[in-house]
Amino acid sequence: MAELSFPKRPYRTKGGVHAPHNKNTAHKESLMLPVPSMVALPMTQHIGAPCKPMVKVGDIVDVGQQIAGSDAFVSAPIHASVSGKVKKIDKITMPDGGKVEAIFIESDGEQRLSPDIRPPKVESLSDLITAVRNSGLVGLGGAGFPTSVKLNIPSDKNVDTMIINVAECEPYITSDHREILENSWDVISGIITVKEFLGIHRVIIGIENNKPDAIKALREIADSKVDPEDEIRVLPIKATYPQGAEKILIKACTGREIPVGGLPSDAGCLVMNVASIAFISRYLKTGIPLISRRLTVDGGCIENPVNVIAPIGTPIKDVIEFVGGYKEQPYKLIMGGPMMGIALPNDDLYILKQNNAILALSEKEAKHHEPTACIRCGKCLDACPMHLQPLELANAADRGDVDGLKFYNAMNCMECGCCSFTCPAKRHLVQNIRVGKALIQKAKREEIVSKDKGGKK
């Protein structure tokens, strides 16, 4: 096999926008949230099959104890983030509006560790995959895909490159930035562990060039004796949204492209979020599963913007109160970033595994503009990183034209929002495309049902 080379500079990618960075919390040390009096742990905190409760009302649980799980391949177990009593198991509303079952735990304030917690014994790739599944880890960059599934690479895929995603291109969010500054050794240790078990000899840390302190910290360790074969390199990439999207990052770091409908493994790559890789290192040392996470709390309405390390399941209102509360009533409350995050109806919801930010935006930051007529400027075409035609897709969605949506490759849209951001007419392009993608999926389900009915005698 030919030796893999490292790029001297990032490959050119198409489209994207220069969204305001607003990285106000990058140079503030993360704060540890006090133990909340109650947490709520939804059974769906990942892509894939939901978990089922393994405890009942009245049970006493310890920190790190598994309280929910599933036998499904694409799933991730859920662990108690506080010690205390299971107060109730009830339906709650999720950020997307859906209702799921959740386990409510009343904290006793002791944070008593489960006696079952111990570092896992990992001597093979199979052991590593099992350990990562048992840890409950999902992608901490926001997608929430179970990490054990990602590491279980099919035998017919030739993955030769691991990319560590530190782009963090969404405005405001700095949780990954702080992960590097506060836990850089965990990052490198996790990389070394995963690459050795997977037999990968090229690791590229893709990080936007607006993080010079993080770049320096990573390079100092990567250039040290921990990487004698020089298989880990830091690659600064341009600070343009959406550089953190897997397809864009793979292109920027390797020049390769994921085929339409394909996965990173189809391009010979494994992409790992930097916080996820650091967590793997800590879990292998301590055996403590995913029970807390770092998230950015920011926006014009937040009194003291900062990164907070909070137990999973903490009420959002508790996190807001911890950072000083609101300076003014938020015009918009968002879970995640302003480009791809989910607008929340209120702060009565709860912190999830994949939740990397809570933003409370003022009217000036998030004012809603009424759309006007399209002026055919073509800016949405230039901004789309996936070479799509956003206007045609949005119009097809308005018409309910499923064939048109398929013709213009609606399902290849990654919903980054660049088209809407750059549109001078303020048209709701990405929102309409989302509706269009839902129409395609609905039509597909109806076709399957129709075939099933036709096959019955």
Tab-separated table of C-alpha atoms in Angstrom:
chain	number	residue	atom	x	y	z
A	1	MET	CA	0.000	0.000	0.000
A	2	ALA	CA	1.324	3.433	-0.956
A	3	GLU	CA	2.269	5.639	1.950
A	4	LEU	CA	-0.366	8.251	2.712
A	5	SER	CA	0.757	11.848	2.556
A	6	PHE	CA	-0.471	14.732	4.665
A	7	PRO	CA	-1.816	17.850	2.919
A	8	LYS	CA	0.349	20.947	3.324
A	9	ARG	CA	-2.770	23.078	3.119
A	10	PRO	CA	-6.506	22.324	3.070
A	11	TYR	CA	-8.168	21.384	-0.196
A	12	ARG	CA	-10.571	23.858	-1.688
A	13	THR	CA	-14.253	23.422	-0.885
A	14	LYS	CA	-17.271	24.998	-2.540
A	15	GLY	CA	-19.711	27.473	-1.076
A	16	GLY	CA	-20.196	28.320	2.549
A	17	VAL	CA	-20.692	31.676	4.208
A	18	HIS	CA	-18.800	33.989	6.539
A	19	ALA	CA	-21.180	33.961	9.492
A	20	PRO	CA	-20.250	36.206	12.450
A	21	HIS	CA	-18.130	34.178	14.857
A	22	ASN	CA	-19.289	35.704	18.177
A	23	LYS	CA	-16.931	33.362	20.061
A	24	ASN	CA	-17.283	35.283	23.316
A	25	THR	CA	-16.561	32.332	25.604
A	26	ALA	CA	-13.431	30.886	23.970
A	27	HIS	CA	-11.026	32.291	26.560
A	28	LYS	CA	-13.133	31.664	29.672
A	29	GLU	CA	-12.488	28.545	31.717
A	30	SER	CA	-15.423	26.153	31.856
A	31	LEU	CA	-17.501	26.165	35.043
A	32	MET	CA	-18.861	23.101	36.810
A	33	LEU	CA	-22.600	23.251	37.432
A	34	PRO	CA	-23.722	22.287	40.970
A	35	VAL	CA	-25.743	19.079	41.228
A	36	PRO	CA	-29.331	19.839	40.173
A	37	SER	CA	-32.199	18.822	42.443
A	38	MET	CA	-33.858	16.870	39.620
A	39	VAL	CA	-32.799	15.532	36.237
A	40	ALA	CA	-34.900	14.131	33.405
A	41	LEU	CA	-33.268	11.600	31.091
A	42	PRO	CA	-35.203	11.031	27.834
A	43	MET	CA	-35.061	7.576	26.261
A	44	THR	CA	-34.122	9.111	22.894
A	45	GLN	CA	-30.826	10.999	23.046
A	46	HIS	CA	-29.283	9.531	19.932
A	47	ILE	CA	-29.973	8.578	16.336
A	48	GLY	CA	-31.428	5.062	16.266
A	49	ALA	CA	-33.670	2.897	18.416
A	50	PRO	CA	-34.912	4.476	21.667
A	51	CYS	CA	-33.954	2.945	24.987
A	52	LYS	CA	-36.309	1.286	27.448
A	53	PRO	CA	-36.215	1.978	31.200
A	54	MET	CA	-34.394	-0.607	33.339
A	55	VAL	CA	-35.521	0.955	36.628
A	56	LYS	CA	-38.899	1.648	38.199
A	57	VAL	CA	-40.370	4.444	40.274
A	58	GLY	CA	-38.956	4.417	43.803
A	59	ASP	CA	-35.653	2.761	42.899
A	60	ILE	CA	-32.459	4.244	44.373
A	61	VAL	CA	-29.804	4.801	41.701
A	62	ASP	CA	-26.122	5.728	41.730
A	63	VAL	CA	-24.114	7.963	39.428
A	64	GLY	CA	-23.074	6.037	36.325
A	65	GLN	CA	-25.586	3.231	36.842
A	66	GLN	CA	-27.217	2.099	33.617
A	67	ILE	CA	-30.902	2.940	33.834
A	68	ALA	CA	-32.032	2.370	30.239
A	69	GLY	CA	-30.902	0.409	27.209
A	70	SER	CA	-31.803	-1.340	23.978
A	71	ASP	CA	-30.706	-4.494	22.160
A	72	ALA	CA	-30.828	-2.637	18.829
A	73	PHE	CA	-27.522	-2.281	16.983
A	74	VAL	CA	-27.973	1.467	16.464
A	75	SER	CA	-28.589	2.679	19.983
A	76	ALA	CA	-26.720	3.808	23.107
A	77	PRO	CA	-27.481	3.058	26.767
A	78	ILE	CA	-28.389	5.798	29.230
A	79	HIS	CA	-26.870	6.204	32.689
A	80	ALA	CA	-27.897	8.080	35.824
A	81	SER	CA	-26.168	11.471	35.974
A	82	VAL	CA	-27.017	11.988	39.661
A	83	SER	CA	-27.535	9.688	42.619
A	84	GLY	CA	-30.970	9.617	44.200
A	85	LYS	CA	-34.477	8.216	43.764
A	86	VAL	CA	-36.425	7.566	40.572
A	87	LYS	CA	-39.301	9.982	41.116
A	88	LYS	CA	-41.336	9.168	38.027
A	89	ILE	CA	-41.216	7.836	34.473
A	90	ASP	CA	-43.307	10.027	32.233
A	91	LYS	CA	-43.576	11.491	28.732
A	92	ILE	CA	-41.802	14.776	28.040
A	93	THR	CA	-41.699	17.044	25.017
A	94	MET	CA	-38.404	17.042	23.138
A	95	PRO	CA	-36.891	20.047	21.343
A	96	ASP	CA	-38.254	18.798	17.994
A	97	GLY	CA	-41.783	18.703	19.424
A	98	GLY	CA	-41.997	14.927	19.735
A	99	LYS	CA	-42.948	13.217	22.975
A	100	VAL	CA	-40.785	10.490	24.502
A	101	GLU	CA	-40.571	8.644	27.776
A	102	ALA	CA	-38.116	10.029	30.340
A	103	ILE	CA	-36.783	8.925	33.703
A	104	PHE	CA	-36.926	11.618	36.394
A	105	ILE	CA	-34.354	11.257	39.192
A	106	GLU	CA	-34.588	13.297	42.383
A	107	SER	CA	-31.014	13.966	43.498
A	108	ASP	CA	-29.866	13.192	47.032
A	109	GLY	CA	-26.884	15.512	46.547
A	110	GLU	CA	-24.364	12.781	47.364
A	111	GLN	CA	-23.216	11.974	43.794
A	112	ARG	CA	-22.494	8.448	44.945
A	113	LEU	CA	-20.695	6.463	42.226
A	114	SER	CA	-22.119	3.110	41.191
A	115	PRO	CA	-20.091	0.178	42.574
A	116	ASP	CA	-20.197	-1.342	39.077
A	117	ILE	CA	-17.970	1.393	37.660
A	118	ARG	CA	-14.501	0.207	36.738
A	119	PRO	CA	-12.175	0.790	33.764
A	120	PRO	CA	-13.041	-1.646	30.961
A	121	LYS	CA	-10.525	-4.242	29.829
A	122	VAL	CA	-9.726	-3.458	26.208
A	123	GLU	CA	-7.355	-5.758	24.329
A	124	SER	CA	-8.910	-5.793	20.859
A	125	LEU	CA	-11.027	-3.704	18.507
A	126	SER	CA	-14.066	-5.755	19.522
A	127	ASP	CA	-13.358	-4.922	23.173
A	128	LEU	CA	-13.066	-1.230	22.297
A	129	ILE	CA	-16.373	-1.184	20.405
A	130	THR	CA	-18.113	-2.965	23.289
A	131	ALA	CA	-16.614	-0.566	25.818
A	132	VAL	CA	-17.652	2.496	23.817
A	133	ARG	CA	-21.193	1.153	23.497
A	134	ASN	CA	-21.351	0.471	27.236
A	135	SER	CA	-20.186	4.028	27.911
A	136	GLY	CA	-23.302	5.445	26.227
A	137	LEU	CA	-21.208	7.686	23.984
A	138	VAL	CA	-22.864	9.401	21.033
A	139	GLY	CA	-21.423	12.071	18.744
A	140	LEU	CA	-20.933	15.108	20.968
A	141	GLY	CA	-20.733	17.526	18.059
A	142	GLY	CA	-24.522	17.648	17.824
A	143	ALA	CA	-25.547	14.765	15.557
A	144	GLY	CA	-25.921	12.175	18.323
A	145	PHE	CA	-24.957	9.122	16.251
A	146	PRO	CA	-23.894	6.184	18.498
A	147	THR	CA	-20.093	6.123	18.451
A	148	SER	CA	-19.824	2.349	18.808
A	149	VAL	CA	-21.621	1.976	15.467
A	150	LYS	CA	-19.260	4.457	13.840
A	151	LEU	CA	-16.225	2.506	15.079
A	152	ASN	CA	-17.672	-0.789	13.827
A	153	ILE	CA	-16.444	-0.232	10.274
A	154	PRO	CA	-17.687	-2.822	7.722
A	155	SER	CA	-14.958	-5.181	6.530
A	156	ASP	CA	-15.461	-4.144	2.899
A	157	LYS	CA	-14.597	-0.493	3.667
A	158	ASN	CA	-10.950	0.529	3.374
A	159	VAL	CA	-10.705	3.293	5.961
A	160	ASP	CA	-7.179	4.691	6.006
A	161	THR	CA	-7.708	8.162	7.491
A	162	MET	CA	-9.175	9.418	10.746
A	163	ILE	CA	-10.249	13.051	10.842
A	164	ILE	CA	-10.754	14.784	14.179
A	165	ASN	CA	-13.423	17.438	13.797
A	166	VAL	CA	-12.505	20.653	15.614
A	167	ALA	CA	-13.981	23.010	13.038
A	168	GLU	CA	-16.708	24.250	15.403
A	169	CYS	CA	-17.892	26.571	12.671
A	170	GLU	CA	-21.268	27.552	14.167
A	171	PRO	CA	-21.353	31.073	15.651
A	172	TYR	CA	-21.104	31.365	19.462
A	173	ILE	CA	-20.193	27.718	20.198
A	174	THR	CA	-16.788	27.162	21.834
A	175	SER	CA	-17.255	23.922	23.794
A	176	ASP	CA	-14.840	21.979	21.554
A	177	HIS	CA	-12.330	24.835	21.743
A	178	ARG	CA	-12.398	24.640	25.530
A	179	GLU	CA	-12.151	20.831	25.415
A	180	ILE	CA	-8.778	21.166	23.716
A	181	LEU	CA	-7.452	23.863	26.034
A	182	GLU	CA	-8.602	22.042	29.178
A	183	ASN	CA	-8.097	18.397	28.128
A	184	SER	CA	-5.582	18.341	25.274
A	185	TRP	CA	-3.844	15.200	26.592
A	186	ASP	CA	-7.159	13.336	26.620
A	187	VAL	CA	-7.654	14.335	22.974
A	188	ILE	CA	-4.299	12.946	21.863
A	189	SER	CA	-4.588	9.854	24.094
A	190	GLY	CA	-8.006	9.049	22.633
A	191	ILE	CA	-6.679	9.494	19.093
A	192	ILE	CA	-3.749	7.154	19.708
A	193	THR	CA	-5.997	4.474	21.221
A	194	VAL	CA	-8.568	4.497	18.426
A	195	LYS	CA	-6.064	4.691	15.575
A	196	GLU	CA	-4.031	1.766	16.943
A	197	PHE	CA	-7.033	-0.546	17.352
A	198	LEU	CA	-8.378	0.396	13.911
A	199	GLY	CA	-4.948	0.177	12.265
A	200	ILE	CA	-5.161	3.724	10.896
A	201	HIS	CA	-1.864	5.463	10.135
A	202	ARG	CA	-3.034	8.922	9.105
A	203	VAL	CA	-4.846	11.210	11.530
A	204	ILE	CA	-5.709	14.754	10.491
A	205	ILE	CA	-6.987	17.184	13.107
A	206	GLY	CA	-9.079	19.638	11.114
A	207	ILE	CA	-9.393	22.868	13.075
A	208	GLU	CA	-10.510	26.314	11.931
A	209	ASN	CA	-7.691	28.846	11.837
A	210	ASN	CA	-9.517	31.194	14.225
A	211	LYS	CA	-8.351	29.063	17.188
A	212	PRO	CA	-4.584	29.753	17.380
A	213	ASP	CA	-4.272	28.792	21.056
A	214	ALA	CA	-5.951	25.431	20.464
A	215	ILE	CA	-3.825	24.818	17.363
A	216	LYS	CA	-0.689	25.516	19.394
A	217	ALA	CA	-1.753	23.192	22.224
A	218	LEU	CA	-2.497	20.317	19.851
A	219	ARG	CA	0.687	20.761	17.836
A	220	GLU	CA	2.869	20.794	20.941
A	221	ILE	CA	1.536	17.388	21.977
A	222	ALA	CA	1.286	15.877	18.486
A	223	ASP	CA	4.911	16.880	17.816
A	224	SER	CA	6.109	15.323	21.080
A	225	LYS	CA	7.291	11.765	21.728
A	226	VAL	CA	3.701	10.473	22.057
A	227	ASP	CA	3.567	10.290	18.245
A	228	PRO	CA	6.998	8.966	17.222
A	229	GLU	CA	5.761	7.785	13.809
A	230	ASP	CA	4.458	11.282	13.015
A	231	GLU	CA	1.012	9.958	12.089
A	232	ILE	CA	-0.980	12.756	13.730
A	233	ARG	CA	-0.989	16.187	12.095
A	234	VAL	CA	-2.881	19.399	12.797
A	235	LEU	CA	-4.377	21.035	9.697
A	236	PRO	CA	-5.707	24.593	10.090
A	237	ILE	CA	-8.637	25.149	7.737
A	238	LYS	CA	-10.383	28.376	6.777
A	239	ALA	CA	-12.921	29.723	9.257
A	240	THR	CA	-15.957	29.462	7.005
A	241	TYR	CA	-19.305	27.915	7.833
A	242	PRO	CA	-20.077	24.947	7.390
A	243	GLN	CA	-16.521	23.567	7.551
A	244	GLY	CA	-17.543	21.224	10.375
A	245	ALA	CA	-19.968	19.216	8.217
A	246	GLU	CA	-18.481	15.763	7.575
A	247	LYS	CA	-18.668	16.006	3.786
A	248	ILE	CA	-17.006	19.408	3.745
A	249	LEU	CA	-14.352	18.487	6.315
A	250	ILE	CA	-13.394	15.320	4.445
A	251	LYS	CA	-13.014	17.328	1.242
A	252	ALA	CA	-10.928	20.010	2.982
A	253	CYS	CA	-8.641	17.494	4.726
A	254	THR	CA	-8.208	14.810	2.047
A	255	GLY	CA	-9.586	16.110	-1.241
A	256	ARG	CA	-11.958	13.127	-1.305
A	257	GLU	CA	-15.715	13.309	-1.768
A	258	ILE	CA	-18.424	11.177	-0.179
A	259	PRO	CA	-20.628	9.730	-2.933
A	260	VAL	CA	-24.286	10.781	-2.958
A	261	GLY	CA	-26.079	8.738	-0.317
A	262	GLY	CA	-22.770	7.420	1.007
A	263	LEU	CA	-20.990	7.552	4.345
A	264	PRO	CA	-17.511	8.808	5.330
A	265	SER	CA	-16.272	5.204	5.185
A	266	ASP	CA	-17.108	5.219	1.453
A	267	ALA	CA	-14.428	7.898	1.133
A	268	GLY	CA	-11.978	5.935	3.283
A	269	CYS	CA	-12.462	8.190	6.300
A	270	LEU	CA	-13.609	8.035	9.908
A	271	VAL	CA	-14.661	11.409	11.337
A	272	MET	CA	-14.682	11.844	15.111
A	273	ASN	CA	-15.685	14.907	17.107
A	274	VAL	CA	-12.870	16.122	19.361
A	275	ALA	CA	-14.963	15.925	22.544
A	276	SER	CA	-16.004	12.366	21.670
A	277	ILE	CA	-12.408	11.214	21.187
A	278	ALA	CA	-11.356	12.856	24.466
A	279	PHE	CA	-14.229	11.172	26.305
A	280	ILE	CA	-13.111	7.736	25.064
A	281	SER	CA	-9.712	8.340	26.660
A	282	ARG	CA	-11.264	9.291	30.000
A	283	TYR	CA	-13.723	6.392	29.967
A	284	LEU	CA	-11.000	3.825	29.363
A	285	LYS	CA	-9.107	5.224	32.364
A	286	THR	CA	-12.027	5.618	34.786
A	287	GLY	CA	-14.974	3.549	33.565
A	288	ILE	CA	-17.295	6.520	34.216
A	289	PRO	CA	-19.882	6.587	31.397
A	290	LEU	CA	-21.304	9.615	29.619
A	291	ILE	CA	-23.153	11.405	32.433
A	292	SER	CA	-22.216	15.035	31.804
A	293	ARG	CA	-21.142	17.300	29.002
A	294	ARG	CA	-19.655	20.712	28.288
A	295	LEU	CA	-21.934	23.188	26.538
A	296	THR	CA	-21.697	26.837	25.577
A	297	VAL	CA	-24.244	29.169	27.182
A	298	ASP	CA	-24.236	32.433	25.258
A	299	GLY	CA	-26.244	35.036	23.390
A	300	GLY	CA	-27.104	38.684	23.875
A	301	CYS	CA	-29.596	37.885	26.643
A	302	ILE	CA	-27.196	35.887	28.847
A	303	GLU	CA	-25.752	37.740	31.826
A	304	ASN	CA	-22.459	35.815	31.971
A	305	PRO	CA	-21.689	33.829	28.762
A	306	VAL	CA	-19.491	30.839	29.574
A	307	ASN	CA	-19.015	27.124	28.957
A	308	VAL	CA	-20.681	24.953	31.576
A	309	ILE	CA	-20.093	21.295	32.433
A	310	ALA	CA	-23.534	20.005	33.406
A	311	PRO	CA	-25.029	16.622	34.310
A	312	ILE	CA	-27.063	15.274	31.407
A	313	GLY	CA	-30.756	15.774	32.109
A	314	THR	CA	-30.279	19.101	33.920
A	315	PRO	CA	-33.181	21.517	33.357
A	316	ILE	CA	-32.102	24.272	30.959
A	317	LYS	CA	-33.521	26.887	33.347
A	318	ASP	CA	-31.049	25.672	36.012
A	319	VAL	CA	-28.145	26.194	33.615
A	320	ILE	CA	-29.379	29.689	32.725
A	321	GLU	CA	-29.768	30.580	36.392
A	322	PHE	CA	-26.240	29.315	37.145
A	323	VAL	CA	-24.691	31.752	34.630
A	324	GLY	CA	-26.539	34.731	36.076
A	325	GLY	CA	-29.877	34.451	34.351
A	326	TYR	CA	-31.216	36.617	31.541
A	327	LYS	CA	-30.301	40.261	31.030
A	328	GLU	CA	-33.538	40.582	29.095
A	329	GLN	CA	-36.265	38.263	27.910
A	330	PRO	CA	-34.870	36.197	24.995
A	331	TYR	CA	-36.292	36.858	21.562
A	332	LYS	CA	-35.258	33.328	20.584
A	333	LEU	CA	-33.928	30.410	22.633
A	334	ILE	CA	-31.908	27.837	20.681
A	335	MET	CA	-30.494	24.413	21.492
A	336	GLY	CA	-27.320	24.198	19.415
A	337	GLY	CA	-26.041	26.856	17.034
A	338	PRO	CA	-27.995	29.601	15.262
A	339	MET	CA	-27.489	27.989	11.831
A	340	MET	CA	-28.561	24.383	12.475
A	341	GLY	CA	-29.865	24.426	16.037
A	342	ILE	CA	-33.457	23.924	17.176
A	343	ALA	CA	-35.558	26.828	18.432
A	344	LEU	CA	-37.049	26.052	21.854
A	345	PRO	CA	-40.482	27.161	23.085
A	346	ASN	CA	-39.104	27.842	26.594
A	347	ASP	CA	-36.377	26.808	29.031
A	348	ASP	CA	-38.411	24.010	30.631
A	349	LEU	CA	-36.585	21.387	28.560
A	350	TYR	CA	-33.481	19.409	29.538
A	351	ILE	CA	-29.826	19.077	28.579
A	352	LEU	CA	-29.246	16.126	26.219
A	353	LYS	CA	-26.125	14.118	25.376
A	354	GLN	CA	-25.749	15.782	21.965
A	355	ASN	CA	-26.516	19.290	23.243
A	356	ASN	CA	-23.400	21.454	22.724
A	357	ALA	CA	-24.946	24.891	23.312
A	358	ILE	CA	-27.870	26.881	24.664
A	359	LEU	CA	-28.222	30.323	23.073
A	360	ALA	CA	-30.538	33.058	24.316
A	361	LEU	CA	-30.616	35.581	21.470
A	362	SER	CA	-31.895	39.132	21.573
A	363	GLU	CA	-34.212	40.615	18.965
A	364	LYS	CA	-31.227	42.327	17.347
A	365	GLU	CA	-29.447	38.971	16.960
A	366	ALA	CA	-32.397	36.905	15.776
A	367	LYS	CA	-34.999	39.267	14.321
A	368	HIS	CA	-37.331	37.551	11.881
A	369	HIS	CA	-37.493	39.212	8.452
A	370	GLU	CA	-40.478	38.805	6.173
A	371	PRO	CA	-39.422	37.295	2.819
A	372	THR	CA	-39.755	39.296	-0.366
A	373	ALA	CA	-39.710	38.302	-4.031
A	374	CYS	CA	-36.680	36.392	-5.317
A	375	ILE	CA	-34.424	38.674	-7.384
A	376	ARG	CA	-32.613	35.794	-9.114
A	377	CYS	CA	-29.230	36.913	-7.798
A	378	GLY	CA	-27.832	33.378	-7.576
A	379	LYS	CA	-26.299	33.869	-4.125
A	380	CYS	CA	-27.945	30.711	-2.801
A	381	LEU	CA	-26.339	28.749	-5.641
A	382	ASP	CA	-22.907	30.125	-4.805
A	383	ALA	CA	-23.341	29.488	-1.074
A	384	CYS	CA	-24.568	25.886	-1.294
A	385	PRO	CA	-21.648	23.584	-0.451
A	386	MET	CA	-23.462	20.600	-1.976
A	387	HIS	CA	-23.784	22.053	-5.518
A	388	LEU	CA	-27.592	22.137	-5.244
A	389	GLN	CA	-30.174	24.634	-6.523
A	390	PRO	CA	-31.910	25.821	-3.339
A	391	LEU	CA	-34.493	27.998	-5.069
A	392	GLU	CA	-35.690	25.171	-7.329
A	393	LEU	CA	-35.865	22.835	-4.346
A	394	ALA	CA	-37.825	25.347	-2.271
A	395	ASN	CA	-40.265	25.987	-5.124
A	396	ALA	CA	-40.763	22.246	-5.658
A	397	ALA	CA	-41.506	21.859	-1.941
A	398	ASP	CA	-44.055	24.676	-2.115
A	399	ARG	CA	-45.798	22.859	-4.980
A	400	GLY	CA	-45.613	19.481	-3.223
A	401	ASP	CA	-43.739	18.247	-6.302
A	402	VAL	CA	-42.011	15.064	-5.099
A	403	ASP	CA	-40.628	14.239	-8.557
A	404	GLY	CA	-39.141	17.724	-8.801
A	405	LEU	CA	-37.580	17.400	-5.356
A	406	LYS	CA	-35.968	14.123	-6.378
A	407	PHE	CA	-34.793	15.593	-9.692
A	408	TYR	CA	-32.966	18.402	-7.878
A	409	ASN	CA	-31.465	15.976	-5.301
A	410	ALA	CA	-33.268	17.295	-2.220
A	411	MET	CA	-32.032	14.399	-0.089
A	412	ASN	CA	-28.441	15.513	-0.651
A	413	CYS	CA	-29.155	18.775	1.194
A	414	MET	CA	-27.497	18.758	4.617
A	415	GLU	CA	-29.712	21.625	5.862
A	416	CYS	CA	-26.764	23.860	6.729
A	417	GLY	CA	-28.828	27.010	6.081
A	418	CYS	CA	-26.224	28.787	3.941
A	419	CYS	CA	-28.855	29.486	1.282
A	420	SER	CA	-31.236	31.198	3.707
A	421	PHE	CA	-28.385	33.068	5.410
A	422	THR	CA	-27.099	34.581	2.180
A	423	CYS	CA	-30.482	35.302	0.548
A	424	PRO	CA	-31.030	39.099	0.272
A	425	ALA	CA	-34.778	38.486	-0.049
A	426	LYS	CA	-34.771	36.570	3.278
A	427	ARG	CA	-36.609	33.656	1.722
A	428	HIS	CA	-37.105	30.579	3.883
A	429	LEU	CA	-35.153	28.299	1.572
A	430	VAL	CA	-33.727	25.696	3.950
A	431	GLN	CA	-37.005	25.522	5.865
A	432	ASN	CA	-38.881	24.742	2.643
A	433	ILE	CA	-36.277	22.159	1.635
A	434	ARG	CA	-36.776	20.407	4.976
A	435	VAL	CA	-40.485	20.214	4.199
A	436	GLY	CA	-39.595	18.849	0.770
A	437	LYS	CA	-37.387	16.127	2.223
A	438	ALA	CA	-40.241	15.135	4.543
A	439	LEU	CA	-42.529	14.881	1.479
A	440	ILE	CA	-40.071	12.504	-0.200
A	441	GLN	CA	-39.877	10.321	2.900
A	442	LYS	CA	-43.658	10.311	3.247
A	443	ALA	CA	-44.076	9.277	-0.398
A	444	LYS	CA	-41.535	6.492	0.104
A	445	ARG	CA	-43.408	5.160	3.152
A	446	GLU	CA	-46.711	5.277	1.287
A	447	GLU	CA	-45.155	3.389	-1.627
A	448	ILE	CA	-43.916	0.658	0.723
A	449	VAL	CA	-47.354	0.351	2.363
A	450	SER	CA	-49.010	0.224	-1.049
A	451	LYS	CA	-46.698	-2.583	-2.201
A	452	ASP	CA	-47.307	-4.524	1.004
A	453	LYS	CA	-51.061	-4.256	0.561
A	454	GLY	CA	-50.787	-5.250	-3.092
A	455	GLY	CA	-48.788	-8.354	-2.165
A	456	LYS	CA	-51.400	-9.614	0.288
A	457	LYS	CA	-53.955	-12.090	-0.904
